[in-house]
Amino acid sequence: MAIILDGKKLKEKILENLKIKIEGFEKKPLLTVILVGNDPASMLYVKNKKMTAENIGINSEIIRYPSSVLEDELLRKIHELNKDDNVSAILVQLPLPKHISKEKVISIISPQKDVDGFTPYNFGKLFSGDEPFVYPCTPTGILLLLDEYNIDLEGKHTVIVGRSNIVGKPLSQMMLNRNATVTICHSHTKNLPEITKTADILVSAAGKNIIEEKMLKPGCVVVDVGISKDSTGRIHGDVDFENVSKIASHITPVPGGVGPMTITALMLNTLALFENSKKCL
Ligand code: GUN
């Protein structure tokens, strides 16, 4: 049976240390989250982010807008937050409604407050092999988890299923930085199982229940980023956990794997931006 990559346990360990560190601060960091609309999943994620932040001494505020909000209003708010010295980190929860350009909204966040690492400045730094202010949260969380279990990436074939800006693309660069050989697959990839069969490490961020045991090489490491609800309301990932865990060497559960690590990375990034802003004074 595969070793479980326990994101919940690692989250508790990292956040306990962060909490102690933040207790010593005179001024606390402030994470500002912008939430547009009332998508239940986004509302839950944002609530969890705020709660986790406050549990470790990071101040957090959620600024909510109806889904009818105009793009200009959001842009004005972000300009205001960029200038506000009390705000350490800005997160615009995605997805945004269709009438708002997420590229435009993200691009005006100050790179020094861009806690997701999604602005063209930070993304460009990552892709050019230079240092961004912070790295995107989900890929960071995945690497923290692999490191915790001493899973080395050097020379390993990593297959990432999903090419999103949130997970697949930045993770590919971060894994290249660790000297992995990286293949990105997506919805147009032909012969997906032939490729996944060659993976030493498989990361699935497809948002669909697609990874079966027969698609994998015995002994591979499986990281499941997917999270969806089935018709009975049960949460599951992209991977057939029951059967895949019989042949993988390591596997992340859903829930309790990558999800808690994304929040952990968000807290680490908030702190990193806060500490960086003090250096700039
Ligand atoms: N929606 C789903 N994941 C994320 C994330 O990591 N950051 C933001 N801003 N929105 C998301």
mmCIF file of C-alpha atoms and ligand atoms in Angstrom:
data_model
loop_
_atom_site.group_PDB
_atom_site.id
_atom_site.type_symbol
_atom_site.label_atom_id
_atom_site.label_comp_id
_atom_site.label_asym_id
_atom_site.label_seq_id
_atom_site.Cartn_x
_atom_site.Cartn_y
_atom_site.Cartn_z
ATOM 1 C CA MET A 1 0.000 0.000 0.000
ATOM 2 C CA ALA A 2 1.139 3.513 -0.847
ATOM 3 C CA ILE A 3 2.448 5.904 1.793
ATOM 4 C CA ILE A 4 -0.088 8.696 2.328
ATOM 5 C CA LEU A 5 1.256 12.190 1.699
ATOM 6 C CA ASP A 6 -0.504 13.815 4.617
ATOM 7 C CA GLY A 7 -1.082 17.488 3.803
ATOM 8 C CA LYS A 8 -3.231 18.070 6.854
ATOM 9 C CA LYS A 9 -0.471 16.974 9.229
ATOM 10 C CA LEU A 10 2.220 19.006 7.461
ATOM 11 C CA LYS A 11 -0.087 22.047 7.428
ATOM 12 C CA GLU A 12 -0.475 21.826 11.212
ATOM 13 C CA LYS A 13 3.292 21.525 11.701
ATOM 14 C CA ILE A 14 4.157 24.491 9.467
ATOM 15 C CA LEU A 15 1.360 26.731 10.755
ATOM 16 C CA GLU A 16 2.284 26.052 14.386
ATOM 17 C CA ASN A 17 5.752 27.433 13.684
ATOM 18 C CA LEU A 18 4.343 30.392 11.742
ATOM 19 C CA LYS A 19 2.002 31.238 14.599
ATOM 20 C CA ILE A 20 4.886 31.368 17.066
ATOM 21 C CA LYS A 21 6.856 33.586 14.692
ATOM 22 C CA ILE A 22 3.929 35.979 14.153
ATOM 23 C CA GLU A 23 3.271 36.206 17.919
ATOM 24 C CA GLY A 24 6.567 38.068 18.143
ATOM 25 C CA PHE A 25 5.505 40.721 15.617
ATOM 26 C CA GLU A 26 4.432 44.150 16.824
ATOM 27 C CA LYS A 27 2.474 44.822 13.629
ATOM 28 C CA LYS A 28 0.574 41.913 12.056
ATOM 29 C CA PRO A 29 0.387 41.135 8.324
ATOM 30 C CA LEU A 30 -2.928 41.796 6.557
ATOM 31 C CA LEU A 31 -4.231 39.497 3.819
ATOM 32 C CA THR A 32 -6.996 41.106 1.750
ATOM 33 C CA VAL A 33 -9.157 38.789 -0.315
ATOM 34 C CA ILE A 34 -11.504 39.991 -3.051
ATOM 35 C CA LEU A 35 -14.460 37.717 -3.708
ATOM 36 C CA VAL A 36 -16.831 38.391 -6.592
ATOM 37 C CA GLY A 37 -20.208 36.630 -6.711
ATOM 38 C CA ASN A 38 -21.423 33.750 -4.614
ATOM 39 C CA ASP A 39 -20.034 30.569 -6.085
ATOM 40 C CA PRO A 40 -20.314 28.109 -3.145
ATOM 41 C CA ALA A 41 -16.853 26.567 -3.684
ATOM 42 C CA SER A 42 -15.146 29.989 -3.866
ATOM 43 C CA MET A 43 -17.048 31.178 -0.784
ATOM 44 C CA LEU A 44 -15.880 28.125 1.157
ATOM 45 C CA TYR A 45 -12.243 28.496 0.012
ATOM 46 C CA VAL A 46 -12.209 32.170 0.961
ATOM 47 C CA LYS A 47 -13.752 31.495 4.363
ATOM 48 C CA ASN A 48 -11.096 28.827 5.033
ATOM 49 C CA LYS A 49 -8.314 31.188 3.995
ATOM 50 C CA LYS A 50 -9.550 33.904 6.366
ATOM 51 C CA MET A 51 -10.060 31.476 9.240
ATOM 52 C CA THR A 52 -6.612 29.923 8.824
ATOM 53 C CA ALA A 53 -4.981 33.348 8.652
ATOM 54 C CA GLU A 54 -6.688 34.543 11.824
ATOM 55 C CA ASN A 55 -5.802 31.324 13.669
ATOM 56 C CA ILE A 56 -2.113 32.080 13.239
ATOM 57 C CA GLY A 57 -2.272 35.827 13.895
ATOM 58 C CA ILE A 58 -2.498 37.143 10.330
ATOM 59 C CA ASN A 59 -5.239 39.737 9.955
ATOM 60 C CA SER A 60 -7.551 39.041 7.076
ATOM 61 C CA GLU A 61 -10.430 40.843 5.378
ATOM 62 C CA ILE A 62 -12.784 39.713 2.644
ATOM 63 C CA ILE A 63 -14.053 42.389 0.275
ATOM 64 C CA ARG A 64 -17.175 41.094 -1.453
ATOM 65 C CA TYR A 65 -18.811 42.239 -4.679
ATOM 66 C CA PRO A 66 -21.919 41.006 -6.469
ATOM 67 C CA SER A 67 -21.263 39.122 -9.722
ATOM 68 C CA SER A 68 -22.647 42.173 -11.581
ATOM 69 C CA VAL A 69 -19.752 44.392 -10.397
ATOM 70 C CA LEU A 70 -18.065 46.399 -13.144
ATOM 71 C CA GLU A 71 -14.458 45.700 -14.012
ATOM 72 C CA ASP A 72 -13.593 49.364 -13.388
ATOM 73 C CA GLU A 73 -14.819 49.171 -9.814
ATOM 74 C CA LEU A 74 -12.568 46.194 -9.123
ATOM 75 C CA LEU A 75 -9.616 47.924 -10.752
ATOM 76 C CA ARG A 76 -10.192 51.024 -8.608
ATOM 77 C CA LYS A 77 -10.313 48.920 -5.437
ATOM 78 C CA ILE A 78 -7.072 47.127 -6.340
ATOM 79 C CA HIS A 79 -5.331 50.467 -6.982
ATOM 80 C CA GLU A 80 -6.505 51.594 -3.558
ATOM 81 C CA LEU A 81 -5.235 48.384 -1.889
ATOM 82 C CA ASN A 82 -1.903 48.669 -3.719
ATOM 83 C CA LYS A 83 -1.381 52.079 -2.103
ATOM 84 C CA ASP A 84 -2.597 51.083 1.360
ATOM 85 C CA ASP A 85 0.431 50.449 3.602
ATOM 86 C CA ASN A 86 -1.662 48.324 5.954
ATOM 87 C CA VAL A 87 -2.314 45.737 3.226
ATOM 88 C CA SER A 88 0.490 43.160 2.954
ATOM 89 C CA ALA A 89 -1.063 40.765 0.457
ATOM 90 C CA ILE A 90 -3.883 40.856 -2.113
ATOM 91 C CA LEU A 91 -5.727 37.813 -3.427
ATOM 92 C CA VAL A 92 -8.458 37.992 -6.059
ATOM 93 C CA GLN A 93 -10.358 34.730 -5.819
ATOM 94 C CA LEU A 94 -10.761 33.040 -9.211
ATOM 95 C CA PRO A 95 -12.784 32.395 -11.274
ATOM 96 C CA LEU A 96 -14.201 35.848 -12.015
ATOM 97 C CA PRO A 97 -17.456 36.442 -13.925
ATOM 98 C CA LYS A 98 -17.086 36.349 -17.723
ATOM 99 C CA HIS A 99 -17.551 40.112 -18.237
ATOM 100 C CA ILE A 100 -14.423 40.816 -16.186
ATOM 101 C CA SER A 101 -10.967 40.230 -17.664
ATOM 102 C CA LYS A 102 -9.024 38.229 -15.096
ATOM 103 C CA GLU A 103 -5.795 39.049 -16.949
ATOM 104 C CA LYS A 104 -6.463 42.779 -16.593
ATOM 105 C CA VAL A 105 -7.466 42.509 -12.946
ATOM 106 C CA ILE A 106 -4.462 40.377 -12.000
ATOM 107 C CA SER A 107 -2.046 42.511 -13.987
ATOM 108 C CA ILE A 108 -2.672 45.628 -11.903
ATOM 109 C CA ILE A 109 -2.007 43.990 -8.525
ATOM 110 C CA SER A 110 1.284 45.293 -7.213
ATOM 111 C CA PRO A 111 3.833 42.437 -7.659
ATOM 112 C CA GLN A 112 4.997 43.107 -4.076
ATOM 113 C CA LYS A 113 1.469 42.322 -2.828
ATOM 114 C CA ASP A 114 0.652 39.557 -5.314
ATOM 115 C CA VAL A 115 0.254 36.667 -2.868
ATOM 116 C CA ASP A 116 -0.655 34.193 -5.662
ATOM 117 C CA GLY A 117 2.398 35.023 -7.754
ATOM 118 C CA PHE A 118 0.068 35.430 -10.742
ATOM 119 C CA THR A 119 0.966 38.937 -11.960
ATOM 120 C CA PRO A 120 2.896 39.175 -15.242
ATOM 121 C CA TYR A 121 5.929 40.362 -13.251
ATOM 122 C CA ASN A 122 6.007 37.384 -10.882
ATOM 123 C CA PHE A 123 4.907 34.849 -13.511
ATOM 124 C CA GLY A 124 7.494 36.218 -15.933
ATOM 125 C CA LYS A 125 10.233 36.017 -13.299
ATOM 126 C CA LEU A 126 9.296 32.382 -12.646
ATOM 127 C CA PHE A 127 9.304 31.469 -16.335
ATOM 128 C CA SER A 128 12.583 33.232 -17.023
ATOM 129 C CA GLY A 129 14.275 31.325 -14.215
ATOM 130 C CA ASP A 130 14.559 34.418 -12.021
ATOM 131 C CA GLU A 131 13.139 34.871 -8.497
ATOM 132 C CA PRO A 132 9.566 36.158 -8.191
ATOM 133 C CA PHE A 133 8.453 37.800 -4.927
ATOM 134 C CA VAL A 134 6.455 34.614 -4.280
ATOM 135 C CA TYR A 135 5.651 31.397 -6.140
ATOM 136 C CA PRO A 136 2.030 30.285 -6.809
ATOM 137 C CA CYS A 137 0.416 28.602 -3.798
ATOM 138 C CA THR A 138 -0.713 25.188 -5.035
ATOM 139 C CA PRO A 139 2.597 24.313 -6.745
ATOM 140 C CA THR A 140 4.474 25.561 -3.659
ATOM 141 C CA GLY A 141 2.296 23.400 -1.430
ATOM 142 C CA ILE A 142 2.910 20.337 -3.606
ATOM 143 C CA LEU A 143 6.692 20.811 -3.475
ATOM 144 C CA LEU A 144 6.617 21.324 0.307
ATOM 145 C CA LEU A 145 4.731 18.040 0.628
ATOM 146 C CA LEU A 146 7.127 16.122 -1.662
ATOM 147 C CA ASP A 147 10.091 17.575 0.265
ATOM 148 C CA GLU A 148 8.583 16.512 3.587
ATOM 149 C CA TYR A 149 8.539 12.895 2.384
ATOM 150 C CA ASN A 150 12.038 13.183 0.844
ATOM 151 C CA ILE A 151 10.776 12.676 -2.693
ATOM 152 C CA ASP A 152 13.561 13.971 -4.895
ATOM 153 C CA LEU A 153 12.708 15.415 -8.317
ATOM 154 C CA GLU A 154 16.187 15.356 -9.867
ATOM 155 C CA GLY A 155 15.999 13.559 -13.234
ATOM 156 C CA LYS A 156 12.511 12.200 -12.525
ATOM 157 C CA HIS A 157 9.862 12.161 -15.213
ATOM 158 C CA THR A 158 6.989 14.237 -13.905
ATOM 159 C CA VAL A 159 3.758 14.169 -15.855
ATOM 160 C CA ILE A 160 1.359 16.993 -15.057
ATOM 161 C CA VAL A 161 -2.217 16.592 -16.269
ATOM 162 C CA GLY A 162 -3.677 20.101 -16.625
ATOM 163 C CA ARG A 163 -2.154 23.286 -18.034
ATOM 164 C CA SER A 164 -3.824 25.990 -15.932
ATOM 165 C CA ASN A 165 -2.061 29.167 -14.837
ATOM 166 C CA ILE A 166 -2.944 28.260 -11.253
ATOM 167 C CA VAL A 167 -1.334 24.809 -11.144
ATOM 168 C CA GLY A 168 0.007 23.102 -14.292
ATOM 169 C CA LYS A 169 2.065 25.871 -15.891
ATOM 170 C CA PRO A 170 3.779 27.271 -12.774
ATOM 171 C CA LEU A 171 4.354 23.781 -11.338
ATOM 172 C CA SER A 172 6.081 22.733 -14.564
ATOM 173 C CA GLN A 173 8.609 25.573 -14.171
ATOM 174 C CA MET A 174 9.130 24.966 -10.474
ATOM 175 C CA MET A 175 9.795 21.298 -11.159
ATOM 176 C CA LEU A 176 12.180 22.175 -14.007
ATOM 177 C CA ASN A 177 14.030 24.332 -11.477
ATOM 178 C CA ARG A 178 14.472 21.113 -9.472
ATOM 179 C CA ASN A 179 15.869 19.325 -12.570
ATOM 180 C CA ALA A 180 12.832 17.143 -13.203
ATOM 181 C CA THR A 181 11.926 16.122 -16.755
ATOM 182 C CA VAL A 182 8.465 17.576 -17.193
ATOM 183 C CA THR A 183 5.622 16.665 -19.545
ATOM 184 C CA ILE A 184 2.381 18.648 -19.491
ATOM 185 C CA CYS A 185 -0.754 16.880 -20.725
ATOM 186 C CA HIS A 186 -4.184 18.416 -21.267
ATOM 187 C CA SER A 187 -7.597 17.799 -22.772
ATOM 188 C CA HIS A 188 -6.206 17.590 -26.325
ATOM 189 C CA THR A 189 -3.380 15.191 -25.481
ATOM 190 C CA LYS A 190 -3.493 12.008 -27.526
ATOM 191 C CA ASN A 191 -2.807 8.681 -25.819
ATOM 192 C CA LEU A 192 -2.798 10.080 -22.292
ATOM 193 C CA PRO A 193 -2.330 6.629 -20.661
ATOM 194 C CA GLU A 194 0.797 5.965 -22.742
ATOM 195 C CA ILE A 195 2.343 9.120 -21.311
ATOM 196 C CA THR A 196 1.130 8.737 -17.727
ATOM 197 C CA LYS A 197 2.542 5.163 -17.746
ATOM 198 C CA THR A 198 6.028 6.669 -18.046
ATOM 199 C CA ALA A 199 5.629 9.001 -15.040
ATOM 200 C CA ASP A 200 7.790 8.632 -11.945
ATOM 201 C CA ILE A 201 5.644 11.390 -10.468
ATOM 202 C CA LEU A 202 2.123 12.058 -11.688
ATOM 203 C CA VAL A 203 0.297 15.267 -10.800
ATOM 204 C CA SER A 204 -3.331 15.427 -11.822
ATOM 205 C CA ALA A 205 -5.053 18.808 -11.913
ATOM 206 C CA ALA A 206 -7.749 18.009 -14.441
ATOM 207 C CA GLY A 207 -10.812 18.493 -12.227
ATOM 208 C CA LYS A 208 -12.221 15.232 -13.603
ATOM 209 C CA ASN A 209 -12.130 11.692 -12.303
ATOM 210 C CA ILE A 210 -9.688 10.364 -14.944
ATOM 211 C CA ILE A 211 -6.671 8.652 -13.356
ATOM 212 C CA GLU A 212 -6.986 4.892 -13.078
ATOM 213 C CA GLU A 213 -4.555 2.274 -11.854
ATOM 214 C CA LYS A 214 -3.949 0.890 -15.353
ATOM 215 C CA MET A 215 -2.634 4.298 -16.503
ATOM 216 C CA LEU A 216 0.250 4.251 -14.031
ATOM 217 C CA LYS A 217 3.627 2.645 -13.526
ATOM 218 C CA PRO A 218 3.829 0.631 -10.285
ATOM 219 C CA GLY A 219 5.806 2.551 -7.661
ATOM 220 C CA CYS A 220 5.033 6.027 -9.000
ATOM 221 C CA VAL A 221 4.212 9.003 -6.789
ATOM 222 C CA VAL A 222 0.677 10.321 -7.283
ATOM 223 C CA VAL A 223 -0.383 13.879 -6.430
ATOM 224 C CA ASP A 224 -4.078 14.605 -6.787
ATOM 225 C CA VAL A 225 -4.966 18.286 -7.107
ATOM 226 C CA GLY A 226 -8.532 17.652 -8.246
ATOM 227 C CA ILE A 227 -11.476 18.360 -6.031
ATOM 228 C CA SER A 228 -15.062 17.791 -7.031
ATOM 229 C CA LYS A 229 -18.305 16.572 -5.557
ATOM 230 C CA ASP A 230 -20.104 13.524 -6.904
ATOM 231 C CA SER A 231 -23.894 13.157 -7.145
ATOM 232 C CA THR A 232 -24.055 12.010 -3.505
ATOM 233 C CA GLY A 233 -22.184 15.138 -2.350
ATOM 234 C CA ARG A 234 -19.001 13.208 -1.526
ATOM 235 C CA ILE A 235 -15.720 15.033 -2.216
ATOM 236 C CA HIS A 236 -13.187 13.247 -4.392
ATOM 237 C CA GLY A 237 -10.167 13.973 -6.562
ATOM 238 C CA ASP A 238 -9.071 13.048 -10.091
ATOM 239 C CA VAL A 239 -7.585 9.739 -8.991
ATOM 240 C CA ASP A 240 -9.238 6.394 -8.277
ATOM 241 C CA PHE A 241 -7.667 6.405 -4.814
ATOM 242 C CA GLU A 242 -8.766 2.943 -3.740
ATOM 243 C CA ASN A 243 -7.099 1.096 -6.625
ATOM 244 C CA VAL A 244 -4.220 3.483 -7.369
ATOM 245 C CA SER A 245 -3.067 3.414 -3.735
ATOM 246 C CA LYS A 246 -2.439 -0.343 -4.169
ATOM 247 C CA ILE A 247 0.288 0.223 -6.779
ATOM 248 C CA ALA A 248 1.678 3.746 -6.087
ATOM 249 C CA SER A 249 4.612 4.304 -3.722
ATOM 250 C CA HIS A 250 3.078 7.548 -2.375
ATOM 251 C CA ILE A 251 -0.297 9.199 -2.863
ATOM 252 C CA THR A 252 -2.132 12.320 -1.670
ATOM 253 C CA PRO A 253 -5.633 11.822 -0.287
ATOM 254 C CA VAL A 254 -8.586 14.065 -1.198
ATOM 255 C CA PRO A 255 -9.442 15.782 1.041
ATOM 256 C CA GLY A 256 -6.373 16.176 3.253
ATOM 257 C CA GLY A 257 -3.577 16.227 0.656
ATOM 258 C CA VAL A 258 -2.930 19.176 -1.638
ATOM 259 C CA GLY A 259 -5.816 21.367 -0.373
ATOM 260 C CA PRO A 260 -4.348 22.059 3.087
ATOM 261 C CA MET A 261 -0.933 22.636 1.487
ATOM 262 C CA THR A 262 -2.325 25.364 -0.796
ATOM 263 C CA ILE A 263 -3.595 27.247 2.257
ATOM 264 C CA THR A 264 -0.276 26.677 4.023
ATOM 265 C CA ALA A 265 1.605 28.165 1.070
ATOM 266 C CA LEU A 266 -0.792 31.125 1.071
ATOM 267 C CA MET A 267 0.115 31.836 4.703
ATOM 268 C CA LEU A 268 3.843 31.490 3.969
ATOM 269 C CA ASN A 269 3.498 33.822 0.979
ATOM 270 C CA THR A 270 1.573 36.406 3.022
ATOM 271 C CA LEU A 271 4.342 36.402 5.576
ATOM 272 C CA ALA A 272 7.048 36.595 2.908
ATOM 273 C CA LEU A 273 5.398 39.669 1.323
ATOM 274 C CA PHE A 274 4.944 41.283 4.740
ATOM 275 C CA GLU A 275 8.586 40.769 5.657
ATOM 276 C CA ASN A 276 9.723 41.988 2.250
ATOM 277 C CA SER A 277 7.660 45.176 2.629
ATOM 278 C CA LYS A 278 9.460 45.925 5.910
ATOM 279 C CA LYS A 279 12.797 45.612 4.108
ATOM 280 C CA CYS A 280 11.622 48.184 1.540
ATOM 281 C CA LEU A 281 10.813 50.864 4.137
HETATM 282 N N1 GUN B 1 -9.155 29.655 -7.342
HETATM 283 C C1 GUN B 1 -8.758 28.368 -7.232
HETATM 284 N N2 GUN B 1 -7.475 28.291 -6.807
HETATM 285 C C2 GUN B 1 -7.053 29.561 -6.638
HETATM 286 C C3 GUN B 1 -5.820 30.128 -6.221
HETATM 287 O O1 GUN B 1 -4.830 29.442 -5.908
HETATM 288 N N3 GUN B 1 -5.784 31.497 -6.174
HETATM 289 C C4 GUN B 1 -6.844 32.260 -6.537
HETATM 290 N N4 GUN B 1 -6.689 33.584 -6.472
HETATM 291 N N5 GUN B 1 -8.000 31.765 -6.929
HETATM 292 C C5 GUN B 1 -8.102 30.423 -6.981
#
